[in-house]
mmCIF file of C-alpha atoms in Angstrom:
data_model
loop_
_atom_site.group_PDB
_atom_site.id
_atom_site.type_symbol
_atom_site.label_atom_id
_atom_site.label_comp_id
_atom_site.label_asym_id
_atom_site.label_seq_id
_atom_site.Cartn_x
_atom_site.Cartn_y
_atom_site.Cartn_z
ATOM 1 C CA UNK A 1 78.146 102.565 105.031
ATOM 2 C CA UNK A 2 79.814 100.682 107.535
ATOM 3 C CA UNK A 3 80.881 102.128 110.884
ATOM 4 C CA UNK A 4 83.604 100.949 113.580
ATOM 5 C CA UNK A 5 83.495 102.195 116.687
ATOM 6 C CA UNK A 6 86.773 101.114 119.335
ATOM 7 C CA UNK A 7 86.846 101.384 123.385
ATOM 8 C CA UNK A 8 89.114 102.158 124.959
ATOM 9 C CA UNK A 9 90.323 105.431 123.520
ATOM 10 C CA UNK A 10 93.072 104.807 125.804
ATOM 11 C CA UNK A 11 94.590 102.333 128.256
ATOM 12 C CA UNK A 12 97.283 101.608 130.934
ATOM 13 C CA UNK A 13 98.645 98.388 131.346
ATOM 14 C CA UNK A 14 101.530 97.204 133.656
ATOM 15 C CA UNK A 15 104.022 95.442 131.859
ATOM 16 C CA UNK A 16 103.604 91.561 131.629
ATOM 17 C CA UNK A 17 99.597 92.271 131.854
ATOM 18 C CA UNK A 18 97.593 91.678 129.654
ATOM 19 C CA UNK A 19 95.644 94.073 127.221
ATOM 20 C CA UNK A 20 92.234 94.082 125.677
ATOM 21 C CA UNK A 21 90.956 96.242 122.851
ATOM 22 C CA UNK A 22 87.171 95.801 121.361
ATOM 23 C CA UNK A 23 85.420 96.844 118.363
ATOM 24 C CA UNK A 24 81.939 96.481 117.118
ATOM 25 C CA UNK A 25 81.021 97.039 113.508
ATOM 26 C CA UNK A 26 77.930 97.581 111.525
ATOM 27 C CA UNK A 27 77.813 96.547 108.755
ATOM 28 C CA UNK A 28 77.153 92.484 108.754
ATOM 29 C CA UNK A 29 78.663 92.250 105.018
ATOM 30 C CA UNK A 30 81.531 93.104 106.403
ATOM 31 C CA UNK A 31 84.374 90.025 106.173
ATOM 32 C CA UNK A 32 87.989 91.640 106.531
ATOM 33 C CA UNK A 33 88.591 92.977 110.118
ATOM 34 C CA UNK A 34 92.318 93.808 110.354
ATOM 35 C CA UNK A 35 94.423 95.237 113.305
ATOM 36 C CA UNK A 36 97.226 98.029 112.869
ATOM 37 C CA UNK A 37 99.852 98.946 115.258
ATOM 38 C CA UNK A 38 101.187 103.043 114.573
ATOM 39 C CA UNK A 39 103.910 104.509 116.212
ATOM 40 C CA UNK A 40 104.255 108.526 116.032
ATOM 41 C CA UNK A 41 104.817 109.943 112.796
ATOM 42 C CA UNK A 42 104.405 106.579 110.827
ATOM 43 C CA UNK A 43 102.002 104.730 108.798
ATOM 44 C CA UNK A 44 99.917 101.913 110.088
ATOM 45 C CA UNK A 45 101.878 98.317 110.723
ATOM 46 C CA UNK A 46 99.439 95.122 109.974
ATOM 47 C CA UNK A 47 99.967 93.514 113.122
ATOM 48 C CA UNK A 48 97.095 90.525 112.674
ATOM 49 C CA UNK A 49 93.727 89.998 110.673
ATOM 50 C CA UNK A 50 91.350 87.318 110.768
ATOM 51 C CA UNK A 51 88.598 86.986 108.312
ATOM 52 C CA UNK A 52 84.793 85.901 109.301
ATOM 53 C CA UNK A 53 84.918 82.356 108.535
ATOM 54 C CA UNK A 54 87.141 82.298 111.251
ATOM 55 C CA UNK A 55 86.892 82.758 115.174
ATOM 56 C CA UNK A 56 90.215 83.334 116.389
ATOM 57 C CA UNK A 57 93.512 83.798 115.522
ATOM 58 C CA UNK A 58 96.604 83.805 117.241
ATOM 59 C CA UNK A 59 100.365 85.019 116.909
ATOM 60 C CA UNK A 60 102.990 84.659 119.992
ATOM 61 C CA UNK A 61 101.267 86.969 122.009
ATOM 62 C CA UNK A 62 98.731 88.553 119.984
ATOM 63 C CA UNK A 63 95.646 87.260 119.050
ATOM 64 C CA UNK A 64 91.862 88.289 117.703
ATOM 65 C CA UNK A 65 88.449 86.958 118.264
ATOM 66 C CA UNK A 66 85.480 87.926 116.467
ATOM 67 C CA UNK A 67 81.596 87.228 116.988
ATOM 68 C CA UNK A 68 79.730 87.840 113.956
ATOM 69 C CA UNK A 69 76.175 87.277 115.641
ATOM 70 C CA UNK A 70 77.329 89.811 117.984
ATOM 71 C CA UNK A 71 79.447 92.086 115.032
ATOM 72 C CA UNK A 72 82.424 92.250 117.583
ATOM 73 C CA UNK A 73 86.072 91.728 117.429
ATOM 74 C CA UNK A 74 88.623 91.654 119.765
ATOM 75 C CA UNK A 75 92.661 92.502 120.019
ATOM 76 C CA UNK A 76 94.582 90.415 122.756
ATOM 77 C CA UNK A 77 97.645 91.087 123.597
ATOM 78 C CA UNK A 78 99.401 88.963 126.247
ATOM 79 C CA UNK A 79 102.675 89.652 128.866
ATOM 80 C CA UNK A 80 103.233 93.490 127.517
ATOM 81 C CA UNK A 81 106.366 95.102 126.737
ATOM 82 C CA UNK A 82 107.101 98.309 126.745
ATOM 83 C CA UNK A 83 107.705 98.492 122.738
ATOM 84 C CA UNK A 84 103.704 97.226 122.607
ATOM 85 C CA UNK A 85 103.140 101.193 123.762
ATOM 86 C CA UNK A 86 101.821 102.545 120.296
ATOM 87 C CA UNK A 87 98.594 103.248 119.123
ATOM 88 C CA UNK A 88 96.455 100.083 117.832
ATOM 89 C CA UNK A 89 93.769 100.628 115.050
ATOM 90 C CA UNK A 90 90.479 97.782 114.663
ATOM 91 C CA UNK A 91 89.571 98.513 111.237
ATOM 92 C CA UNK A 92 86.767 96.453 108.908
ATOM 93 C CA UNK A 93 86.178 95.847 105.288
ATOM 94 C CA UNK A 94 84.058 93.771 102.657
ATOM 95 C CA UNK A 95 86.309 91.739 100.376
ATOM 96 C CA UNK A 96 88.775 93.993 98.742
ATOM 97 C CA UNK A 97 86.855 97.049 99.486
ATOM 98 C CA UNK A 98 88.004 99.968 101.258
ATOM 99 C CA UNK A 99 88.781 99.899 105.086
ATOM 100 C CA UNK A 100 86.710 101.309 107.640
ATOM 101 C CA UNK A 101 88.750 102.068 110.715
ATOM 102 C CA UNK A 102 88.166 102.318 114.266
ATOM 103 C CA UNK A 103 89.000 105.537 116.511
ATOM 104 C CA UNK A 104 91.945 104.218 118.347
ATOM 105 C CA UNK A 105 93.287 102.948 121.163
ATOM 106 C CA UNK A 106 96.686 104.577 123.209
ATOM 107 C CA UNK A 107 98.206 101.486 124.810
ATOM 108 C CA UNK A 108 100.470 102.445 127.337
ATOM 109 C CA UNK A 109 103.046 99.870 129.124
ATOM 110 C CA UNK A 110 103.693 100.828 132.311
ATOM 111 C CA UNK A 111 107.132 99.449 133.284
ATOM 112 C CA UNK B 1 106.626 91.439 102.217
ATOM 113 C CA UNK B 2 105.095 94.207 99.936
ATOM 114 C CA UNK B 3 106.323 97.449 100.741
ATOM 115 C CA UNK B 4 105.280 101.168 99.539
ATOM 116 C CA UNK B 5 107.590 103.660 99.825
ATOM 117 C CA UNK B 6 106.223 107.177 100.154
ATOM 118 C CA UNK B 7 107.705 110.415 99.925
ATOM 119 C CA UNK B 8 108.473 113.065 100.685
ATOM 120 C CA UNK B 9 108.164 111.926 104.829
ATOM 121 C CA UNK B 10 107.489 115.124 105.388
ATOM 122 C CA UNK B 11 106.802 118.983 103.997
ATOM 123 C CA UNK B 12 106.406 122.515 104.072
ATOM 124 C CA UNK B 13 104.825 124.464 102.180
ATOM 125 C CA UNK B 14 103.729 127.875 101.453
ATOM 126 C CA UNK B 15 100.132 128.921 101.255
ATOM 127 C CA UNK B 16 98.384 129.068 98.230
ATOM 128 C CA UNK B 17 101.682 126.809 96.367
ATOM 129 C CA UNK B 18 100.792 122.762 95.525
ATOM 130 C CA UNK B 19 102.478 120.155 96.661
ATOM 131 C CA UNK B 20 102.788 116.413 95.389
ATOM 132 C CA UNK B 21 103.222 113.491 97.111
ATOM 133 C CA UNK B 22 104.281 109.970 96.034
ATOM 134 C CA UNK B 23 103.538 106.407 96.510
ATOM 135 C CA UNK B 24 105.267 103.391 95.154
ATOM 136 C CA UNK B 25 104.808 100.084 95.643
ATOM 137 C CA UNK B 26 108.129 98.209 95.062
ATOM 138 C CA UNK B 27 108.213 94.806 93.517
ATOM 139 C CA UNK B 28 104.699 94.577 92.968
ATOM 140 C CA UNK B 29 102.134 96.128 91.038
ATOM 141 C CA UNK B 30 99.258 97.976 93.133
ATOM 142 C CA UNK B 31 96.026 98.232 90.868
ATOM 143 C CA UNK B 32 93.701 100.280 93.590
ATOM 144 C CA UNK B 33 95.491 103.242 95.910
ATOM 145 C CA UNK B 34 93.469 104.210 99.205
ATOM 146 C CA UNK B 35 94.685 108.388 100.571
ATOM 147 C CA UNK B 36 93.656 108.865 103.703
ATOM 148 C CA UNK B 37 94.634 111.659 105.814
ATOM 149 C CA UNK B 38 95.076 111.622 109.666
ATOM 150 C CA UNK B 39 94.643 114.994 111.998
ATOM 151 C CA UNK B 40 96.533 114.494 115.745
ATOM 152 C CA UNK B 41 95.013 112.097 117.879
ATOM 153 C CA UNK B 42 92.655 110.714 115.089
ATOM 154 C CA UNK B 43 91.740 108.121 112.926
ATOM 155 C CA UNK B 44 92.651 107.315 109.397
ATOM 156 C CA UNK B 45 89.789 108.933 106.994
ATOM 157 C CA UNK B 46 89.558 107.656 103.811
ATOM 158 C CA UNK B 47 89.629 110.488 101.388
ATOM 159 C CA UNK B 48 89.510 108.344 98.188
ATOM 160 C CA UNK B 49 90.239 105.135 96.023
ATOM 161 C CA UNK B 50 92.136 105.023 93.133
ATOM 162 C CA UNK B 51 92.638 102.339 90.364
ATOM 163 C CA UNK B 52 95.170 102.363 87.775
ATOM 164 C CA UNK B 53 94.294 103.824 83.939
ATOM 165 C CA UNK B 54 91.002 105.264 86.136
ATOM 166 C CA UNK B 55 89.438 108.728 87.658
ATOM 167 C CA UNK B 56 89.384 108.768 91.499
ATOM 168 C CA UNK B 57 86.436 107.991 93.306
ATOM 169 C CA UNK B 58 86.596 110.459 96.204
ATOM 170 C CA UNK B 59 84.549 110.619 99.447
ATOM 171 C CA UNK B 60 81.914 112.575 100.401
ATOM 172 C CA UNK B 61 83.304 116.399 101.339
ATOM 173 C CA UNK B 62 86.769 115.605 99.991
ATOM 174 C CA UNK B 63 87.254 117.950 97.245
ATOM 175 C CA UNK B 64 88.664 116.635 94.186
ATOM 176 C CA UNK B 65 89.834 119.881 92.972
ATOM 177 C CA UNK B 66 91.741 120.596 95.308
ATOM 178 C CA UNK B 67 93.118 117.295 96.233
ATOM 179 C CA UNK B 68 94.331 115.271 92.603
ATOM 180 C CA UNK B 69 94.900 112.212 92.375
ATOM 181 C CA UNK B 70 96.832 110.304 89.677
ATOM 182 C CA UNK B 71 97.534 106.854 89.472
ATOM 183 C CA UNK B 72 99.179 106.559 85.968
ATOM 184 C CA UNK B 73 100.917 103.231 86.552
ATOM 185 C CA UNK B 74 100.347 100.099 88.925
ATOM 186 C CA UNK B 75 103.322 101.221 90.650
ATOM 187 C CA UNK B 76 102.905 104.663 91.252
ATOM 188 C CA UNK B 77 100.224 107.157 92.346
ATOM 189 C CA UNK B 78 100.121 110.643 93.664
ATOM 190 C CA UNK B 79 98.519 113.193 95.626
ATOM 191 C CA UNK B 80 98.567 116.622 95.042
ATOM 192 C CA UNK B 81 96.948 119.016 97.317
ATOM 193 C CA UNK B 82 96.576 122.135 95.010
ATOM 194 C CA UNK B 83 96.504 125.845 96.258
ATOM 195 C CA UNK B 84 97.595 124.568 99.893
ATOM 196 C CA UNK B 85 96.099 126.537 102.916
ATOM 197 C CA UNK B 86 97.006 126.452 106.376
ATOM 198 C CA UNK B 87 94.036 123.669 107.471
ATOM 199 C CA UNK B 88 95.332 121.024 104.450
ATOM 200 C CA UNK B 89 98.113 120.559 107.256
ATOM 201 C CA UNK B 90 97.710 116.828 108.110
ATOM 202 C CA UNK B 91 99.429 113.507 108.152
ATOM 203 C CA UNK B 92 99.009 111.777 104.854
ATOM 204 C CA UNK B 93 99.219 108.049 103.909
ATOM 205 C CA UNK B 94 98.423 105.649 101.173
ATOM 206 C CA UNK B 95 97.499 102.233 100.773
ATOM 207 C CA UNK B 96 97.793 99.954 97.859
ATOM 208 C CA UNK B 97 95.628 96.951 97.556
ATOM 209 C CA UNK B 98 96.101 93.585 96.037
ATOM 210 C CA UNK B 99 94.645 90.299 96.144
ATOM 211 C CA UNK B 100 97.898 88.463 97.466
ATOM 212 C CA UNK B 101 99.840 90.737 99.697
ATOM 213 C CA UNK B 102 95.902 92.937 101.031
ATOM 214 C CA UNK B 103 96.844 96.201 102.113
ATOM 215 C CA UNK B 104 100.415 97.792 102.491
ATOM 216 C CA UNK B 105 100.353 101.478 103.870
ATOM 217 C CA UNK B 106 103.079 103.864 102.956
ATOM 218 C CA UNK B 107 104.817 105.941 106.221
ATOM 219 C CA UNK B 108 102.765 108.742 105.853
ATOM 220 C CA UNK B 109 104.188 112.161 105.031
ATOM 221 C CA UNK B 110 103.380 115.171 107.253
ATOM 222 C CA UNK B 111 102.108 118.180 105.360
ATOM 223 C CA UNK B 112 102.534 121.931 106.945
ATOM 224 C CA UNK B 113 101.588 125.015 105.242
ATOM 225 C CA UNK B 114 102.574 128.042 106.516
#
């Protein structure tokens, strides 16, 4: 089955930075590779997706890249806020199947 | 956007009593459900898939016994976690999956047995 792993498992950023989070999957049926945003005690908020017959993706400050030779995607997220202090999910799937996530990252702006 | 409202947010329970949680999706109709339950300072793991009118296909180790899963209507499915012990205590969430709208999570609703 497929597996995601995610680095960092945690990271500091001073606010207006920029942050970086990476995944690599495993499975190179894979096509789906979503990003979720999840604040304490709530669900998981889509915050951007791309799918593989694309490269990037952008929106305002966030955006994605993903390498399918290499089976690795990337979150960007540009001039930090505080409210971008959450913890961010990479997750991958084929078609409609179910999602495989990632292990998490705890983004932390430091103001 | 598609939203799924899921409740109770949170519960406690007693151990060795059952407890049911809900998932709706609101203004559109959900034919497969994702549970997954979260532990502190983990990932989402995926503890089965549901589809409308069908059985649950659970994951490996999840028990299905203990954890039932009925998904009666494309707009509603539920979790019960049956004869509740102290490690069932977890964050819970659904998903429902469609073609147009992809995946919606619920908020999640914390579980505690005492």
């Amino acid at each position: 089955g497929e597996n995601v792993e995610q680095h960092p498992s945690t990271l500091s950023v001073q606010e207006g930075d920029s942050a970086v989070i990476k995944c690599t999957y495993s499975d190179s049926a894979s096509n789906y590779f979503p990003w979720y945003k999840q604040e304490l005690g709530k669900g998981p908020q889509l915050i951007i997706d791309i799918r593989s017959n694309v490269g990037e993706k952008k929106d305002q400050r966030i955006a994605v890249t993903l390498n399918k030779t290499a089976k690795h995607f990337s979150l960007h997220i540009t001039e930090t806020q505080p409210e971008d202090s959450a913890v961010y999910f990479c997750a991958a799937s084929f078609g409609n199947e179910k999602l495989t996530f990632g292990t998490g990252t705890r983004l932390t702006i430091i103001p | 956007g598609a939203v799924v409202s899921q409740h109770p947010s949170r519960v406690i329970c007693k151990s060795g009593t059952s407890v049911k949680i809900e998932c709706r999706s609101l203004d559109f109709q959900a034919t497969t459900m994702f549970w997954y339950r979260q532990f502190p300072k983990q990932s989402l793991m995926l503890m089965a898939t549901s589809n409308e009118g069908s059985k649950a296909t659970y994951e490996q180790g999840v028990e299905k016994d203990k954890f039932l899963i009925n998904h009666a209507s494309l707009t509603l499915s539920t979790l019960t976690v049956t004869s509740a012990h102290p490690e069932d205590s977890s964050f819970y969430i659904c998903s429902a999956q469609t073609e147009f709208y992809g995946y919606t999570f619920g908020s999640g609703t914390r579980l505690t047995v005492v």
